[in-house]
């Protein structure tokens, strides 16, 4: 059977229109199907819109991600825009509660800085990849120094973005803790916003978190300029089924 190629053009600056584009194309082509989503070059927003709509049409959804062979030391993105919550995945805010921002961080310090600045959370929890890679160590050290002094961020942890279940469990365990100085957990005490800036697989972890705790919100922060040369080659592949 010969497959067909369907090309869909979207505008990252028009999230409202993109919502309906994703919904219509997935309903037309993926209903009651087995779907493989290659997230390698997708934006996090596109990943979440795809996964949401695949669930909507009862598709069995799998993912594949090809890790880059390597990275350059060049800049990643410039001129970040304002962060936005995703349609249908923006959580359930409780009046009177402060904001908690959870970010799976990566090499893009500028976007992370803009994210914290714009949301103005009372508390921020950052997760960085647990790696002996020299660049990764440098980034974590820079972030600890910058965000502790600038925003008083103290909750900074390491995790494995390629182990979705383990990283999911790690975040849930943290949010289920009694917050120091209170009688409630982080789940109880905050309106929680999630954002992925680390490895693309961390977007799957946060989607799984949202599926199980739909009161949480998924957010995306675009940039007006991206460096297409910051990574190169095709490295190890990660794949699996998207599950709750």
PDB file of C-alpha atoms in Angstrom:
ATOM      1  CA  UNK A   1       0.000   0.000   0.000  1.00  0.00           C
ATOM      2  CA  UNK A   2       1.444   3.316  -1.031  1.00  0.00           C
ATOM      3  CA  UNK A   3       1.473   5.933   1.700  1.00  0.00           C
ATOM      4  CA  UNK A   4       0.631   9.564   1.193  1.00  0.00           C
ATOM      5  CA  UNK A   5       2.490  12.656   2.291  1.00  0.00           C
ATOM      6  CA  UNK A   6       0.427  15.447   3.796  1.00  0.00           C
ATOM      7  CA  UNK A   7       2.277  18.726   4.275  1.00  0.00           C
ATOM      8  CA  UNK A   8       0.829  21.197   6.755  1.00  0.00           C
ATOM      9  CA  UNK A   9       2.033  24.764   7.113  1.00  0.00           C
ATOM     10  CA  UNK A  10       1.734  26.457  10.494  1.00  0.00           C
ATOM     11  CA  UNK A  11       2.727  29.834  11.892  1.00  0.00           C
ATOM     12  CA  UNK A  12       4.326  29.697  15.376  1.00  0.00           C
ATOM     13  CA  UNK A  13       3.073  33.230  15.974  1.00  0.00           C
ATOM     14  CA  UNK A  14      -0.564  32.121  15.598  1.00  0.00           C
ATOM     15  CA  UNK A  15      -1.217  29.458  18.270  1.00  0.00           C
ATOM     16  CA  UNK A  16      -4.991  29.863  18.031  1.00  0.00           C
ATOM     17  CA  UNK A  17      -5.041  29.038  14.313  1.00  0.00           C
ATOM     18  CA  UNK A  18      -2.515  26.232  14.795  1.00  0.00           C
ATOM     19  CA  UNK A  19      -4.806  24.509  17.275  1.00  0.00           C
ATOM     20  CA  UNK A  20      -7.483  24.005  14.643  1.00  0.00           C
ATOM     21  CA  UNK A  21      -4.946  23.036  11.974  1.00  0.00           C
ATOM     22  CA  UNK A  22      -3.554  20.242  14.165  1.00  0.00           C
ATOM     23  CA  UNK A  23      -7.016  19.084  15.184  1.00  0.00           C
ATOM     24  CA  UNK A  24      -8.384  18.960  11.634  1.00  0.00           C
ATOM     25  CA  UNK A  25      -5.373  17.174  10.108  1.00  0.00           C
ATOM     26  CA  UNK A  26      -5.127  14.591  12.870  1.00  0.00           C
ATOM     27  CA  UNK A  27      -8.867  13.884  12.823  1.00  0.00           C
ATOM     28  CA  UNK A  28      -8.684  13.446   9.038  1.00  0.00           C
ATOM     29  CA  UNK A  29      -5.608  11.215   8.943  1.00  0.00           C
ATOM     30  CA  UNK A  30      -5.068   9.525  12.312  1.00  0.00           C
ATOM     31  CA  UNK A  31      -8.446   8.476  13.688  1.00  0.00           C
ATOM     32  CA  UNK A  32      -8.327   5.014  15.301  1.00  0.00           C
ATOM     33  CA  UNK A  33      -4.827   4.486  13.915  1.00  0.00           C
ATOM     34  CA  UNK A  34      -1.412   3.545  15.243  1.00  0.00           C
ATOM     35  CA  UNK A  35       0.595   6.758  15.064  1.00  0.00           C
ATOM     36  CA  UNK A  36       4.361   7.247  15.255  1.00  0.00           C
ATOM     37  CA  UNK A  37       5.372  10.803  16.185  1.00  0.00           C
ATOM     38  CA  UNK A  38       8.950  11.783  15.350  1.00  0.00           C
ATOM     39  CA  UNK A  39       9.616  14.538  17.893  1.00  0.00           C
ATOM     40  CA  UNK A  40      13.246  15.116  16.881  1.00  0.00           C
ATOM     41  CA  UNK A  41      12.761  18.498  15.214  1.00  0.00           C
ATOM     42  CA  UNK A  42       9.324  19.435  16.526  1.00  0.00           C
ATOM     43  CA  UNK A  43       8.736  22.341  18.868  1.00  0.00           C
ATOM     44  CA  UNK A  44       7.404  21.404  22.292  1.00  0.00           C
ATOM     45  CA  UNK A  45       4.130  23.115  21.455  1.00  0.00           C
ATOM     46  CA  UNK A  46       3.756  21.018  18.290  1.00  0.00           C
ATOM     47  CA  UNK A  47       4.566  17.847  20.257  1.00  0.00           C
ATOM     48  CA  UNK A  48       1.847  18.550  22.810  1.00  0.00           C
ATOM     49  CA  UNK A  49      -0.747  19.549  20.225  1.00  0.00           C
ATOM     50  CA  UNK A  50      -0.052  16.347  18.303  1.00  0.00           C
ATOM     51  CA  UNK A  51      -0.222  14.077  21.342  1.00  0.00           C
ATOM     52  CA  UNK A  52      -3.374  15.747  22.660  1.00  0.00           C
ATOM     53  CA  UNK A  53      -5.244  15.391  19.395  1.00  0.00           C
ATOM     54  CA  UNK A  54      -4.074  11.814  18.854  1.00  0.00           C
ATOM     55  CA  UNK A  55      -5.647  10.929  22.187  1.00  0.00           C
ATOM     56  CA  UNK A  56      -8.775  12.796  21.171  1.00  0.00           C
ATOM     57  CA  UNK A  57      -9.267  10.508  18.148  1.00  0.00           C
ATOM     58  CA  UNK A  58      -8.357   7.313  20.040  1.00  0.00           C
ATOM     59  CA  UNK A  59      -5.027   6.758  18.308  1.00  0.00           C
ATOM     60  CA  UNK A  60      -2.441   4.411  19.760  1.00  0.00           C
ATOM     61  CA  UNK A  61       0.496   6.787  19.864  1.00  0.00           C
ATOM     62  CA  UNK A  62       4.212   6.016  19.830  1.00  0.00           C
ATOM     63  CA  UNK A  63       7.180   8.376  19.702  1.00  0.00           C
ATOM     64  CA  UNK A  64      10.717   8.322  18.377  1.00  0.00           C
ATOM     65  CA  UNK A  65      13.499  10.810  19.106  1.00  0.00           C
ATOM     66  CA  UNK A  66      16.929  10.911  17.509  1.00  0.00           C
ATOM     67  CA  UNK A  67      19.419  12.533  19.831  1.00  0.00           C
ATOM     68  CA  UNK A  68      21.962  14.781  18.056  1.00  0.00           C
ATOM     69  CA  UNK A  69      25.414  13.332  17.528  1.00  0.00           C
ATOM     70  CA  UNK A  70      26.864  16.456  19.074  1.00  0.00           C
ATOM     71  CA  UNK A  71      26.456  20.137  19.831  1.00  0.00           C
ATOM     72  CA  UNK A  72      28.445  23.214  18.955  1.00  0.00           C
ATOM     73  CA  UNK A  73      29.265  25.916  21.491  1.00  0.00           C
ATOM     74  CA  UNK A  74      27.276  28.467  19.495  1.00  0.00           C
ATOM     75  CA  UNK A  75      24.121  30.232  20.665  1.00  0.00           C
ATOM     76  CA  UNK A  76      20.827  28.311  20.520  1.00  0.00           C
ATOM     77  CA  UNK A  77      18.141  30.963  20.226  1.00  0.00           C
ATOM     78  CA  UNK A  78      17.746  34.731  20.408  1.00  0.00           C
ATOM     79  CA  UNK A  79      15.055  37.237  21.271  1.00  0.00           C
ATOM     80  CA  UNK A  80      12.616  35.045  23.216  1.00  0.00           C
ATOM     81  CA  UNK A  81       8.943  35.935  23.038  1.00  0.00           C
ATOM     82  CA  UNK A  82       6.429  35.883  25.854  1.00  0.00           C
ATOM     83  CA  UNK A  83       5.485  32.461  27.251  1.00  0.00           C
ATOM     84  CA  UNK A  84       1.974  31.202  26.655  1.00  0.00           C
ATOM     85  CA  UNK A  85      -0.236  28.460  28.010  1.00  0.00           C
ATOM     86  CA  UNK A  86      -1.485  25.812  25.606  1.00  0.00           C
ATOM     87  CA  UNK A  87      -5.087  25.576  24.473  1.00  0.00           C
ATOM     88  CA  UNK A  88      -6.974  22.785  26.279  1.00  0.00           C
ATOM     89  CA  UNK A  89      -3.862  22.114  28.392  1.00  0.00           C
ATOM     90  CA  UNK A  90      -3.745  25.300  30.461  1.00  0.00           C
ATOM     91  CA  UNK A  91      -4.730  23.730  33.773  1.00  0.00           C
ATOM     92  CA  UNK A  92      -7.294  24.734  36.389  1.00  0.00           C
ATOM     93  CA  UNK A  93      -6.169  27.759  38.375  1.00  0.00           C
ATOM     94  CA  UNK A  94      -7.368  28.232  41.942  1.00  0.00           C
ATOM     95  CA  UNK A  95      -8.006  31.806  43.022  1.00  0.00           C
ATOM     96  CA  UNK A  96      -5.641  33.080  45.689  1.00  0.00           C
ATOM     97  CA  UNK A  97      -2.896  30.532  45.148  1.00  0.00           C
ATOM     98  CA  UNK A  98       0.596  31.652  44.057  1.00  0.00           C
ATOM     99  CA  UNK A  99       2.375  30.258  40.995  1.00  0.00           C
ATOM    100  CA  UNK A 100       4.933  27.453  40.971  1.00  0.00           C
ATOM    101  CA  UNK A 101       6.981  27.112  37.795  1.00  0.00           C
ATOM    102  CA  UNK A 102       8.585  23.757  36.959  1.00  0.00           C
ATOM    103  CA  UNK A 103      11.118  23.731  34.130  1.00  0.00           C
ATOM    104  CA  UNK A 104      13.156  20.936  32.613  1.00  0.00           C
ATOM    105  CA  UNK A 105      16.138  23.055  31.605  1.00  0.00           C
ATOM    106  CA  UNK A 106      18.672  22.722  28.828  1.00  0.00           C
ATOM    107  CA  UNK A 107      21.377  24.822  27.207  1.00  0.00           C
ATOM    108  CA  UNK A 108      19.150  27.836  26.493  1.00  0.00           C
ATOM    109  CA  UNK A 109      19.687  30.092  29.505  1.00  0.00           C
ATOM    110  CA  UNK A 110      18.173  33.150  27.805  1.00  0.00           C
ATOM    111  CA  UNK A 111      14.778  31.541  27.297  1.00  0.00           C
ATOM    112  CA  UNK A 112      14.803  30.136  30.834  1.00  0.00           C
ATOM    113  CA  UNK A 113      15.546  33.599  32.196  1.00  0.00           C
ATOM    114  CA  UNK A 114      12.709  35.106  30.141  1.00  0.00           C
ATOM    115  CA  UNK A 115      10.338  32.366  31.278  1.00  0.00           C
ATOM    116  CA  UNK A 116      10.910  33.081  34.980  1.00  0.00           C
ATOM    117  CA  UNK A 117      10.828  36.844  34.419  1.00  0.00           C
ATOM    118  CA  UNK A 118       7.485  36.789  32.600  1.00  0.00           C
ATOM    119  CA  UNK A 119       5.607  34.322  34.814  1.00  0.00           C
ATOM    120  CA  UNK A 120       6.951  35.842  38.071  1.00  0.00           C
ATOM    121  CA  UNK A 121       6.413  32.625  40.078  1.00  0.00           C
ATOM    122  CA  UNK A 122       6.624  32.628  43.848  1.00  0.00           C
ATOM    123  CA  UNK A 123       8.603  29.380  43.617  1.00  0.00           C
ATOM    124  CA  UNK A 124      10.589  27.800  40.781  1.00  0.00           C
ATOM    125  CA  UNK A 125      11.823  24.212  40.523  1.00  0.00           C
ATOM    126  CA  UNK A 126      14.486  23.497  37.905  1.00  0.00           C
ATOM    127  CA  UNK A 127      15.569  20.103  36.584  1.00  0.00           C
ATOM    128  CA  UNK A 128      18.789  19.695  34.615  1.00  0.00           C
ATOM    129  CA  UNK A 129      20.141  16.644  32.868  1.00  0.00           C
ATOM    130  CA  UNK A 130      22.366  14.465  35.046  1.00  0.00           C
ATOM    131  CA  UNK A 131      25.375  14.208  32.763  1.00  0.00           C
ATOM    132  CA  UNK A 132      29.167  14.285  32.956  1.00  0.00           C
ATOM    133  CA  UNK A 133      29.240  16.230  29.698  1.00  0.00           C
ATOM    134  CA  UNK A 134      31.462  19.264  30.261  1.00  0.00           C
ATOM    135  CA  UNK A 135      29.063  21.679  28.595  1.00  0.00           C
ATOM    136  CA  UNK A 136      26.173  20.357  30.654  1.00  0.00           C
ATOM    137  CA  UNK A 137      28.141  20.821  33.876  1.00  0.00           C
ATOM    138  CA  UNK A 138      29.021  24.391  32.884  1.00  0.00           C
ATOM    139  CA  UNK A 139      25.383  25.214  32.098  1.00  0.00           C
ATOM    140  CA  UNK A 140      24.145  23.837  35.425  1.00  0.00           C
ATOM    141  CA  UNK A 141      26.781  25.828  37.313  1.00  0.00           C
ATOM    142  CA  UNK A 142      25.922  29.028  35.435  1.00  0.00           C
ATOM    143  CA  UNK A 143      22.212  28.529  36.049  1.00  0.00           C
ATOM    144  CA  UNK A 144      22.702  27.877  39.742  1.00  0.00           C
ATOM    145  CA  UNK A 145      24.767  31.030  40.079  1.00  0.00           C
ATOM    146  CA  UNK A 146      22.484  33.230  37.960  1.00  0.00           C
ATOM    147  CA  UNK A 147      19.057  32.110  39.105  1.00  0.00           C
ATOM    148  CA  UNK A 148      19.919  31.844  42.782  1.00  0.00           C
ATOM    149  CA  UNK A 149      21.110  35.442  42.819  1.00  0.00           C
ATOM    150  CA  UNK A 150      18.549  36.899  40.387  1.00  0.00           C
ATOM    151  CA  UNK A 151      15.354  35.049  41.372  1.00  0.00           C
ATOM    152  CA  UNK A 152      16.334  33.265  44.594  1.00  0.00           C
ATOM    153  CA  UNK A 153      15.809  29.850  42.957  1.00  0.00           C
ATOM    154  CA  UNK A 154      16.950  27.191  45.428  1.00  0.00           C
ATOM    155  CA  UNK A 155      15.197  24.069  44.203  1.00  0.00           C
ATOM    156  CA  UNK A 156      17.533  22.793  41.473  1.00  0.00           C
ATOM    157  CA  UNK A 157      17.780  19.063  40.762  1.00  0.00           C
ATOM    158  CA  UNK A 158      19.330  16.634  38.300  1.00  0.00           C
ATOM    159  CA  UNK A 159      17.314  14.059  36.379  1.00  0.00           C
ATOM    160  CA  UNK A 160      17.496  11.688  33.406  1.00  0.00           C
ATOM    161  CA  UNK A 161      15.346  13.152  30.594  1.00  0.00           C
ATOM    162  CA  UNK A 162      15.589   9.936  28.554  1.00  0.00           C
ATOM    163  CA  UNK A 163      13.923   7.819  31.250  1.00  0.00           C
ATOM    164  CA  UNK A 164      10.390   9.186  31.066  1.00  0.00           C
ATOM    165  CA  UNK A 165       8.841   7.059  33.814  1.00  0.00           C
ATOM    166  CA  UNK A 166      11.694   7.686  36.254  1.00  0.00           C
ATOM    167  CA  UNK A 167      11.733  11.444  35.647  1.00  0.00           C
ATOM    168  CA  UNK A 168       7.932  11.522  35.955  1.00  0.00           C
ATOM    169  CA  UNK A 169       8.131   9.715  39.296  1.00  0.00           C
ATOM    170  CA  UNK A 170      10.842  12.109  40.482  1.00  0.00           C
ATOM    171  CA  UNK A 171       8.739  15.198  39.775  1.00  0.00           C
ATOM    172  CA  UNK A 172       5.557  13.719  41.285  1.00  0.00           C
ATOM    173  CA  UNK A 173       7.469  12.726  44.415  1.00  0.00           C
ATOM    174  CA  UNK A 174       8.738  16.288  44.803  1.00  0.00           C
ATOM    175  CA  UNK A 175       5.308  17.846  44.285  1.00  0.00           C
ATOM    176  CA  UNK A 176       3.819  15.414  46.818  1.00  0.00           C
ATOM    177  CA  UNK A 177       6.209  16.555  49.565  1.00  0.00           C
ATOM    178  CA  UNK A 178       5.014  18.817  52.365  1.00  0.00           C
ATOM    179  CA  UNK A 179       6.454  22.232  51.541  1.00  0.00           C
ATOM    180  CA  UNK A 180       8.738  23.538  54.281  1.00  0.00           C
ATOM    181  CA  UNK A 181       6.944  26.038  56.506  1.00  0.00           C
ATOM    182  CA  UNK A 182       3.454  24.937  55.416  1.00  0.00           C
ATOM    183  CA  UNK A 183       0.928  22.200  56.129  1.00  0.00           C
ATOM    184  CA  UNK A 184       0.358  21.317  52.471  1.00  0.00           C
ATOM    185  CA  UNK A 185       2.134  19.738  49.550  1.00  0.00           C
ATOM    186  CA  UNK A 186       3.323  21.670  46.495  1.00  0.00           C
ATOM    187  CA  UNK A 187       0.266  20.249  44.741  1.00  0.00           C
ATOM    188  CA  UNK A 188      -1.929  21.845  47.439  1.00  0.00           C
ATOM    189  CA  UNK A 189      -0.165  25.166  47.763  1.00  0.00           C
ATOM    190  CA  UNK A 190       0.263  26.360  44.170  1.00  0.00           C
ATOM    191  CA  UNK A 191      -1.084  26.840  40.698  1.00  0.00           C
ATOM    192  CA  UNK A 192       1.576  24.902  38.789  1.00  0.00           C
ATOM    193  CA  UNK A 193       2.942  25.710  35.326  1.00  0.00           C
ATOM    194  CA  UNK A 194       5.169  23.260  33.428  1.00  0.00           C
ATOM    195  CA  UNK A 195       7.722  24.098  30.750  1.00  0.00           C
ATOM    196  CA  UNK A 196      10.226  21.998  28.787  1.00  0.00           C
ATOM    197  CA  UNK A 197      13.523  23.526  27.634  1.00  0.00           C
ATOM    198  CA  UNK A 198      15.666  20.418  28.001  1.00  0.00           C
ATOM    199  CA  UNK A 199      15.900  17.307  25.855  1.00  0.00           C
ATOM    200  CA  UNK A 200      12.775  16.832  23.730  1.00  0.00           C
ATOM    201  CA  UNK A 201      11.901  13.670  25.651  1.00  0.00           C
ATOM    202  CA  UNK A 202      11.295  15.835  28.726  1.00  0.00           C
ATOM    203  CA  UNK A 203       8.259  17.208  26.872  1.00  0.00           C
ATOM    204  CA  UNK A 204       6.836  13.667  27.010  1.00  0.00           C
ATOM    205  CA  UNK A 205       7.436  13.530  30.754  1.00  0.00           C
ATOM    206  CA  UNK A 206       5.566  16.790  31.265  1.00  0.00           C
ATOM    207  CA  UNK A 207       2.728  15.648  28.995  1.00  0.00           C
ATOM    208  CA  UNK A 208       2.405  12.500  31.089  1.00  0.00           C
ATOM    209  CA  UNK A 209       2.359  14.697  34.191  1.00  0.00           C
ATOM    210  CA  UNK A 210      -0.420  16.843  32.726  1.00  0.00           C
ATOM    211  CA  UNK A 211      -2.460  13.755  31.739  1.00  0.00           C
ATOM    212  CA  UNK A 212      -2.460  12.537  35.320  1.00  0.00           C
ATOM    213  CA  UNK A 213      -2.794  15.961  36.925  1.00  0.00           C
ATOM    214  CA  UNK A 214      -4.859  18.068  34.484  1.00  0.00           C
ATOM    215  CA  UNK A 215      -5.035  20.935  36.988  1.00  0.00           C
ATOM    216  CA  UNK A 216      -1.410  21.647  35.972  1.00  0.00           C
ATOM    217  CA  UNK A 217      -0.696  23.858  32.949  1.00  0.00           C
ATOM    218  CA  UNK A 218       1.642  23.267  30.016  1.00  0.00           C
ATOM    219  CA  UNK A 219       3.408  26.346  28.670  1.00  0.00           C
ATOM    220  CA  UNK A 220       5.604  27.181  25.701  1.00  0.00           C
ATOM    221  CA  UNK A 221       8.033  30.044  25.168  1.00  0.00           C
ATOM    222  CA  UNK A 222       8.979  30.758  21.535  1.00  0.00           C
ATOM    223  CA  UNK A 223      12.030  32.566  20.216  1.00  0.00           C
ATOM    224  CA  UNK A 224      12.147  34.808  17.178  1.00  0.00           C
ATOM    225  CA  UNK A 225      15.450  33.368  15.976  1.00  0.00           C
ATOM    226  CA  UNK A 226      16.911  29.852  16.174  1.00  0.00           C
ATOM    227  CA  UNK A 227      20.395  28.671  15.300  1.00  0.00           C
ATOM    228  CA  UNK A 228      20.090  25.732  12.899  1.00  0.00           C
ATOM    229  CA  UNK A 229      23.784  24.932  13.360  1.00  0.00           C
ATOM    230  CA  UNK A 230      23.887  24.460  17.137  1.00  0.00           C
ATOM    231  CA  UNK A 231      23.599  20.651  16.852  1.00  0.00           C
ATOM    232  CA  UNK A 232      24.697  18.172  14.222  1.00  0.00           C
ATOM    233  CA  UNK A 233      24.424  14.535  13.183  1.00  0.00           C
ATOM    234  CA  UNK A 234      22.119  11.729  14.259  1.00  0.00           C
ATOM    235  CA  UNK A 235      22.918   9.896  17.452  1.00  0.00           C
ATOM    236  CA  UNK A 236      21.115   7.393  19.647  1.00  0.00           C
ATOM    237  CA  UNK A 237      17.400   6.796  19.062  1.00  0.00           C
ATOM    238  CA  UNK A 238      14.823   6.700  21.865  1.00  0.00           C
ATOM    239  CA  UNK A 239      11.355   5.334  21.255  1.00  0.00           C
ATOM    240  CA  UNK A 240       8.325   4.023  23.086  1.00  0.00           C
ATOM    241  CA  UNK A 241       4.593   4.257  23.561  1.00  0.00           C
ATOM    242  CA  UNK A 242       2.987   7.417  24.914  1.00  0.00           C
ATOM    243  CA  UNK A 243       1.178   6.317  28.061  1.00  0.00           C
ATOM    244  CA  UNK A 244      -0.456   7.873  31.091  1.00  0.00           C
TER     245      UNK A 244
END
